[in-house]
Short mmCIF file of N, CA and C in Angstrom, two decimals:
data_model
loop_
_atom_site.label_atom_id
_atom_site.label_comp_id
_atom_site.label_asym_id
_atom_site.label_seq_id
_atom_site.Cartn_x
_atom_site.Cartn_y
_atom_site.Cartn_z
N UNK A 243 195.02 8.02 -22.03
CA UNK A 243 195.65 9.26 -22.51
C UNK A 243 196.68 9.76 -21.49
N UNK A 244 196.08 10.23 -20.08
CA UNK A 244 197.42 10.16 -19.31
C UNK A 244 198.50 9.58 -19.62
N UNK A 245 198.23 8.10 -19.15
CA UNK A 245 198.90 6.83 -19.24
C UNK A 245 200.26 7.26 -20.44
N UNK A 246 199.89 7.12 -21.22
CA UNK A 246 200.73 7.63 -22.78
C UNK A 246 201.21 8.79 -22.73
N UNK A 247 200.48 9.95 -22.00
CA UNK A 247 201.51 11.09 -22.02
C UNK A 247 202.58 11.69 -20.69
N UNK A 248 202.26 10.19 -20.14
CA UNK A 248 203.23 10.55 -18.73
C UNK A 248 204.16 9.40 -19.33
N UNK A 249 204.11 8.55 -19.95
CA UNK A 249 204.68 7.50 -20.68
C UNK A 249 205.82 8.56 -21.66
N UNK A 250 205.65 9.09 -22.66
CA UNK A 250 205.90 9.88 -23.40
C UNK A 250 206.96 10.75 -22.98
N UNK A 251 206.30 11.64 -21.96
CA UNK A 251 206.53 12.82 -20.94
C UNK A 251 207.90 12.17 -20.88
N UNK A 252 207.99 11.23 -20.03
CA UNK A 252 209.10 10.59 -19.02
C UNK A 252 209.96 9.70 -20.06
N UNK A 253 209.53 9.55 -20.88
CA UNK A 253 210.32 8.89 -22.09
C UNK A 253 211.63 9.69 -22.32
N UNK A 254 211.03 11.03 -23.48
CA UNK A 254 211.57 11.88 -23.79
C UNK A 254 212.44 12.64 -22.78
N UNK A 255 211.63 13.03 -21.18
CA UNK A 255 212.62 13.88 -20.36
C UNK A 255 213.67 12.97 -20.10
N UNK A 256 213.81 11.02 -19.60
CA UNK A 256 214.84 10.87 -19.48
C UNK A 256 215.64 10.58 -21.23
N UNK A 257 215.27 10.27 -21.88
CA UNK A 257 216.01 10.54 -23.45
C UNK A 257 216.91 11.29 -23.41
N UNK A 258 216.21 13.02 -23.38
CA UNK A 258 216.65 14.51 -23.48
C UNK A 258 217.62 14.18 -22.44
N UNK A 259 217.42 14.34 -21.29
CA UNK A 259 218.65 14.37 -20.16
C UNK A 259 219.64 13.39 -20.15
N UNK A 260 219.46 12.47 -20.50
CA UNK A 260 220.60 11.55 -20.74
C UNK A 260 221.29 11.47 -22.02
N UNK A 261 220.72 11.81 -23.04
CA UNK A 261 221.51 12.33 -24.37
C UNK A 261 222.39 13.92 -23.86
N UNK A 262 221.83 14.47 -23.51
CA UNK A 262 222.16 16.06 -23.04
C UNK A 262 223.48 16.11 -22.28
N UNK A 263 223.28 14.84 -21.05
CA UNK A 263 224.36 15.15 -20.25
C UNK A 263 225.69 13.94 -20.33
N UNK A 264 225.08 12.99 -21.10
CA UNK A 264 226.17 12.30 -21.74
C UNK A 264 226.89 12.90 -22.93
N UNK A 265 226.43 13.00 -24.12
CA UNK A 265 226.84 13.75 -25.12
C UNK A 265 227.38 15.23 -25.02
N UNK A 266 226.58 16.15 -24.77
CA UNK A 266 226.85 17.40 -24.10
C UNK A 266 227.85 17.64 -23.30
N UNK A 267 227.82 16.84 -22.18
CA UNK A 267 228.24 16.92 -21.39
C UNK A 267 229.87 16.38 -21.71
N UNK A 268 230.03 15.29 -22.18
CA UNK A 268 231.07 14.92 -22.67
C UNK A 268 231.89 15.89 -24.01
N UNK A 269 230.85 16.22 -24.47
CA UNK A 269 231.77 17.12 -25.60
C UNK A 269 232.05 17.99 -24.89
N UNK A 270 231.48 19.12 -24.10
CA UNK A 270 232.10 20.35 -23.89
C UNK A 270 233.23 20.23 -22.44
N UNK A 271 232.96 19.16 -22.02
CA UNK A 271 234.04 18.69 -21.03
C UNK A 271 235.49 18.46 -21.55
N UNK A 272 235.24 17.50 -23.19
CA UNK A 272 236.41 17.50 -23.67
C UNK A 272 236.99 18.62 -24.68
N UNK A 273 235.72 19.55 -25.04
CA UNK A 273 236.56 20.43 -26.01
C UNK A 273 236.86 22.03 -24.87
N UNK A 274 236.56 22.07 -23.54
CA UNK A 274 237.01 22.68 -22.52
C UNK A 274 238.50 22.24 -22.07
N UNK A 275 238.44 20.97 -21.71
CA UNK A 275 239.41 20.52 -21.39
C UNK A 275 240.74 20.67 -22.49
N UNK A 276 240.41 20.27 -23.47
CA UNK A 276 241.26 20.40 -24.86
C UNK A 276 241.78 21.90 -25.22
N UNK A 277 240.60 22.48 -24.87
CA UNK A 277 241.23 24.09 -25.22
C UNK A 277 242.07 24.77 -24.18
N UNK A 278 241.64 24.47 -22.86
CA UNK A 278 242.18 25.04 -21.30
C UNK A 278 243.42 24.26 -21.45
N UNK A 279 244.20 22.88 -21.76
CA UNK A 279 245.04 22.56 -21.98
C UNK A 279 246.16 23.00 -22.75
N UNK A 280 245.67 23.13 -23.97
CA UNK A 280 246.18 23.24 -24.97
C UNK A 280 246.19 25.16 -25.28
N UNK A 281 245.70 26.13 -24.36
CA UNK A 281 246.06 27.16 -23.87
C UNK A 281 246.95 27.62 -22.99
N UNK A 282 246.62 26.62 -21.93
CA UNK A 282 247.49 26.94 -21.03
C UNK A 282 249.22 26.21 -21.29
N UNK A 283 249.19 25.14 -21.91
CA UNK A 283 250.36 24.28 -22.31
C UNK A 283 251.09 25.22 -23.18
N UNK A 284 250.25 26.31 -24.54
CA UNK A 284 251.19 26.88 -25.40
C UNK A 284 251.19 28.53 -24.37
N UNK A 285 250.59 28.50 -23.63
CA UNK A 285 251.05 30.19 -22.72
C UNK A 285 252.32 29.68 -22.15
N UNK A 286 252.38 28.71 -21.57
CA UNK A 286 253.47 28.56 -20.22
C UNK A 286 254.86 28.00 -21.15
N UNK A 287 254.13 27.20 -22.32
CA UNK A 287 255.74 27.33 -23.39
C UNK A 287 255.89 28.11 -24.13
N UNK A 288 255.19 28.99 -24.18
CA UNK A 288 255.72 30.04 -25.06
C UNK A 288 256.36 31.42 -24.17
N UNK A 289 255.11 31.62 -23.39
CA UNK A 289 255.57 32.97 -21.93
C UNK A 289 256.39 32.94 -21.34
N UNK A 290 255.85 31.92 -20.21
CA UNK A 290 256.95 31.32 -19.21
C UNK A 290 258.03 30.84 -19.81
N UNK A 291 257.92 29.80 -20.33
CA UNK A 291 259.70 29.29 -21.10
C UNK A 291 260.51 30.11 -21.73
N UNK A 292 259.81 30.90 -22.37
CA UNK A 292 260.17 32.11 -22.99
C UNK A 292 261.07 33.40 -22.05
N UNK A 293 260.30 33.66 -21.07
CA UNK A 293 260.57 34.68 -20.20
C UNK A 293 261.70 34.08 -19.05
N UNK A 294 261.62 32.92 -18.88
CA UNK A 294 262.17 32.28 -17.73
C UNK A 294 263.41 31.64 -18.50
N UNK A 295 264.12 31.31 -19.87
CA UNK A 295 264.92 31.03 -20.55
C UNK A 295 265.34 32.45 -20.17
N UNK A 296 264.77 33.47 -20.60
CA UNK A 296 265.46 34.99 -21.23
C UNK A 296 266.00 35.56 -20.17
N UNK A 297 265.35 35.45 -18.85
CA UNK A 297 265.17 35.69 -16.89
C UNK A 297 267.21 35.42 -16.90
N UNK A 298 266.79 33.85 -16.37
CA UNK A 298 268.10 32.80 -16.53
C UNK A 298 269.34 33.31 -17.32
N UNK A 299 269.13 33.46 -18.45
CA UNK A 299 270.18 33.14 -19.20
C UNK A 299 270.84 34.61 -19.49
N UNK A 300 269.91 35.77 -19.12
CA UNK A 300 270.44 37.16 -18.77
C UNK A 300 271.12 37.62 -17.76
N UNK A 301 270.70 37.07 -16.46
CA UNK A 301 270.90 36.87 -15.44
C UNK A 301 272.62 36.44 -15.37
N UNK A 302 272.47 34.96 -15.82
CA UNK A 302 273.38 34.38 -15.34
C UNK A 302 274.94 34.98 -16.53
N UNK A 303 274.03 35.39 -17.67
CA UNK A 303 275.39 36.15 -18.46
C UNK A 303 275.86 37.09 -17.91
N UNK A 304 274.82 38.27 -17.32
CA UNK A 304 275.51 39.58 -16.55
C UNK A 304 275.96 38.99 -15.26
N UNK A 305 275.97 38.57 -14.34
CA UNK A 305 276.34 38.01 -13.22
C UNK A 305 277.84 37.61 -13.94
N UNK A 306 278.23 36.36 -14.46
CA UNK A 306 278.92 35.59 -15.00
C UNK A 306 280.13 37.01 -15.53
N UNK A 307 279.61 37.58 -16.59
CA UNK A 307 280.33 38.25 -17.30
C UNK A 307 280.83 39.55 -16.23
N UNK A 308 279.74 40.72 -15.41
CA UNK A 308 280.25 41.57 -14.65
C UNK A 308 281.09 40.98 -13.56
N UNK A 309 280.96 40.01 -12.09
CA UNK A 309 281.34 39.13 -11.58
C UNK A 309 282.67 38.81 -12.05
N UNK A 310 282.87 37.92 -12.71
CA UNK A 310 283.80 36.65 -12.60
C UNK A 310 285.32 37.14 -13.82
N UNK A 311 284.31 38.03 -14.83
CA UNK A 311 285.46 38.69 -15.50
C UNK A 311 286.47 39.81 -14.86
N UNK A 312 285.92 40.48 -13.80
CA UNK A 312 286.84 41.24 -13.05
C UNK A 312 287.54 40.44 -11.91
N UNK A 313 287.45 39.64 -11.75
CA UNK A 313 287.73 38.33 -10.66
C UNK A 313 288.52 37.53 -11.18
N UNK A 314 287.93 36.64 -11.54
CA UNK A 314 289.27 35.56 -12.44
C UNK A 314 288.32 35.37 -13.92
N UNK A 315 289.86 35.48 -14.78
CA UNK A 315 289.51 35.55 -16.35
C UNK A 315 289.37 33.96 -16.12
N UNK A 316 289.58 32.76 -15.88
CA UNK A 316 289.90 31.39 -16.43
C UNK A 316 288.49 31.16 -16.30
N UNK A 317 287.39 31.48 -15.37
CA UNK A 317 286.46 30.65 -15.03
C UNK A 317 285.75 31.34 -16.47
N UNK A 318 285.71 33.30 -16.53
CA UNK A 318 285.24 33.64 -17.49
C UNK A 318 285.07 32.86 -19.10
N UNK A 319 286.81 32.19 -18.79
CA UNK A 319 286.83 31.39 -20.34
C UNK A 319 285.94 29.96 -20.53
N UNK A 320 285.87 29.79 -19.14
CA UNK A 320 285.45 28.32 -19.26
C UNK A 320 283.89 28.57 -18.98
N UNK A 321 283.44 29.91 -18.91
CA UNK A 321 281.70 29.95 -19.03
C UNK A 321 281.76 30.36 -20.71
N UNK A 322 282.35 30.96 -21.44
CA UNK A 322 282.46 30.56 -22.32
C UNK A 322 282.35 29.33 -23.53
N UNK A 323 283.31 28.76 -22.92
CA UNK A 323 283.42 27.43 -23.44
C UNK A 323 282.17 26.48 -23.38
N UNK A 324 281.51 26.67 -22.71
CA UNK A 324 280.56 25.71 -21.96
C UNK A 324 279.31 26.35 -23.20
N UNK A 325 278.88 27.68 -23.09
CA UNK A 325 278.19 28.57 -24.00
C UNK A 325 278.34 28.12 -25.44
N UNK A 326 279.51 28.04 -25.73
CA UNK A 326 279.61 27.82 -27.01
C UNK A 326 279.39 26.38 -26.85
N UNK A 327 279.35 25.06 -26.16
CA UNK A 327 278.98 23.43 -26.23
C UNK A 327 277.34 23.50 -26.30
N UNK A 328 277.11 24.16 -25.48
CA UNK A 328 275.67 24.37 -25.47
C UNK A 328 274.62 25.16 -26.11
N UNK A 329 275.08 26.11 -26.67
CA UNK A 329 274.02 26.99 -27.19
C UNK A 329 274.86 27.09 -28.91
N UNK A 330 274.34 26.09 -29.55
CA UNK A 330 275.04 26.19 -30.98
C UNK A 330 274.42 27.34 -31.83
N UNK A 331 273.44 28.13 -31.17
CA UNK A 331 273.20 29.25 -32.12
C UNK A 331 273.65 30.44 -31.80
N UNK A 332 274.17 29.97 -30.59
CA UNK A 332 275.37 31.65 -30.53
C UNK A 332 277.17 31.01 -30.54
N UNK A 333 276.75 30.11 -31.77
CA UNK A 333 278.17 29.43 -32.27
C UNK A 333 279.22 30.78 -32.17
N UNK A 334 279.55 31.68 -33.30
CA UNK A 334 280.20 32.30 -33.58
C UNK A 334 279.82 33.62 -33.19
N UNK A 335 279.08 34.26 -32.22
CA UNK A 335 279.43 34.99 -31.16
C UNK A 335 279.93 34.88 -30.09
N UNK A 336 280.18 33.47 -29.34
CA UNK A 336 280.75 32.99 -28.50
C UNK A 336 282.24 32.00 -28.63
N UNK A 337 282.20 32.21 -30.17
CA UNK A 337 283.79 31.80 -30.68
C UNK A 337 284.69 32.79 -30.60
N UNK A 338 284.05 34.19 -30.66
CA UNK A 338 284.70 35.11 -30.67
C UNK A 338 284.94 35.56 -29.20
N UNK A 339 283.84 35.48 -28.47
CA UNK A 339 283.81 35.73 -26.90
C UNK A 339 285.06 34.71 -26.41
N UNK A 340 285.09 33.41 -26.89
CA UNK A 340 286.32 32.78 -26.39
C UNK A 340 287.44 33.37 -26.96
N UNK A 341 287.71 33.50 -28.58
CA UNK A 341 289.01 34.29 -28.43
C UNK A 341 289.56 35.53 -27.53
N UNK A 342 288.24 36.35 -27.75
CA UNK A 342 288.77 37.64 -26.94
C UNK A 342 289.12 36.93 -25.26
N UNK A 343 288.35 35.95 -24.74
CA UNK A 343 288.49 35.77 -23.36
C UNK A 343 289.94 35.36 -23.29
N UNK A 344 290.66 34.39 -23.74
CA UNK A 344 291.89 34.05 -23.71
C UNK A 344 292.85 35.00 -24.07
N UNK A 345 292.69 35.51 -25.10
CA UNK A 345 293.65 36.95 -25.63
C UNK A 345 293.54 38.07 -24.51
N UNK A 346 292.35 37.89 -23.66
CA UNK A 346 292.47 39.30 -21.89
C UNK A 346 293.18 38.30 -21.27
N UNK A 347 292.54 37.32 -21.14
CA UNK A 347 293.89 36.42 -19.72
C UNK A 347 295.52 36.53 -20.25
N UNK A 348 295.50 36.16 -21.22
CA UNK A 348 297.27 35.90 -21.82
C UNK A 348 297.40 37.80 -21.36
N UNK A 349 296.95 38.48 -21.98
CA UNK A 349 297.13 40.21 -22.11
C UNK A 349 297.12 40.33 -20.11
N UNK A 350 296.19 39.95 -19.11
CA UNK A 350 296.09 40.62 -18.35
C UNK A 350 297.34 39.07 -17.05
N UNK A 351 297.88 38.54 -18.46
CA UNK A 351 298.88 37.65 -17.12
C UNK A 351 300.26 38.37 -16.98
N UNK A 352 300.59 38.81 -18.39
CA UNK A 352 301.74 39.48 -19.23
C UNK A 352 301.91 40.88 -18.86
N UNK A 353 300.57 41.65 -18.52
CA UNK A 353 300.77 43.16 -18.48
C UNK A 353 300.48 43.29 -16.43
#
């Protein structure tokens, strides 16, 4: 009777613990891992990229635009230009930013 229930006993505890910490252990490792990833991957592209696109690209417009437009109009036109190659969804706010930029240089070479 011992015999069989230390048999048993030790059966089941290593069974239990090795199902437990293989299985268990493996699932919540990977659905931890999967979620901490896949949290942290859509915070930092959505937040950060988000905030650090908006940071940048505010930045470098007021700089660019206060800066360089009272300084020299040509470079102004050619941050322009570049704006409009690159950012096709501010197509035609920055078509217009180029006309007006060339129409101040011609206006501020003339006057």
């Amino acid at each position: 009777y011992t015999y069989i229930h230390t048999y048993i006993h030790t059966y089941i505890h290593t069974y239990i613990h090795t199902y437990i910490h293989t299985y268990i252990h493996t699932y919540i490792h990977t659905y931890i891992h999967t979620y901490i990833h896949t949290y942290i991957h859509t915070y930092i592209h959505t937040y950060i990229d988000t905030y650090i696109h908006t940071y940048i690209h505010t930045y470098i417009h007021t700089y660019i635009h206060t800066y360089i437009q009272h300084t020299n109009v040509a470079l102004y036109c050619i941050y322009y230009i570049l704006v409009f190659l690159f950012s096709p969804s501010e197509f035609s706010l920055t078509a217009v930013s180029i006309k007006e930029c060339f129409w101040e240089s011609s206006w501020k070479q003339f006057n």
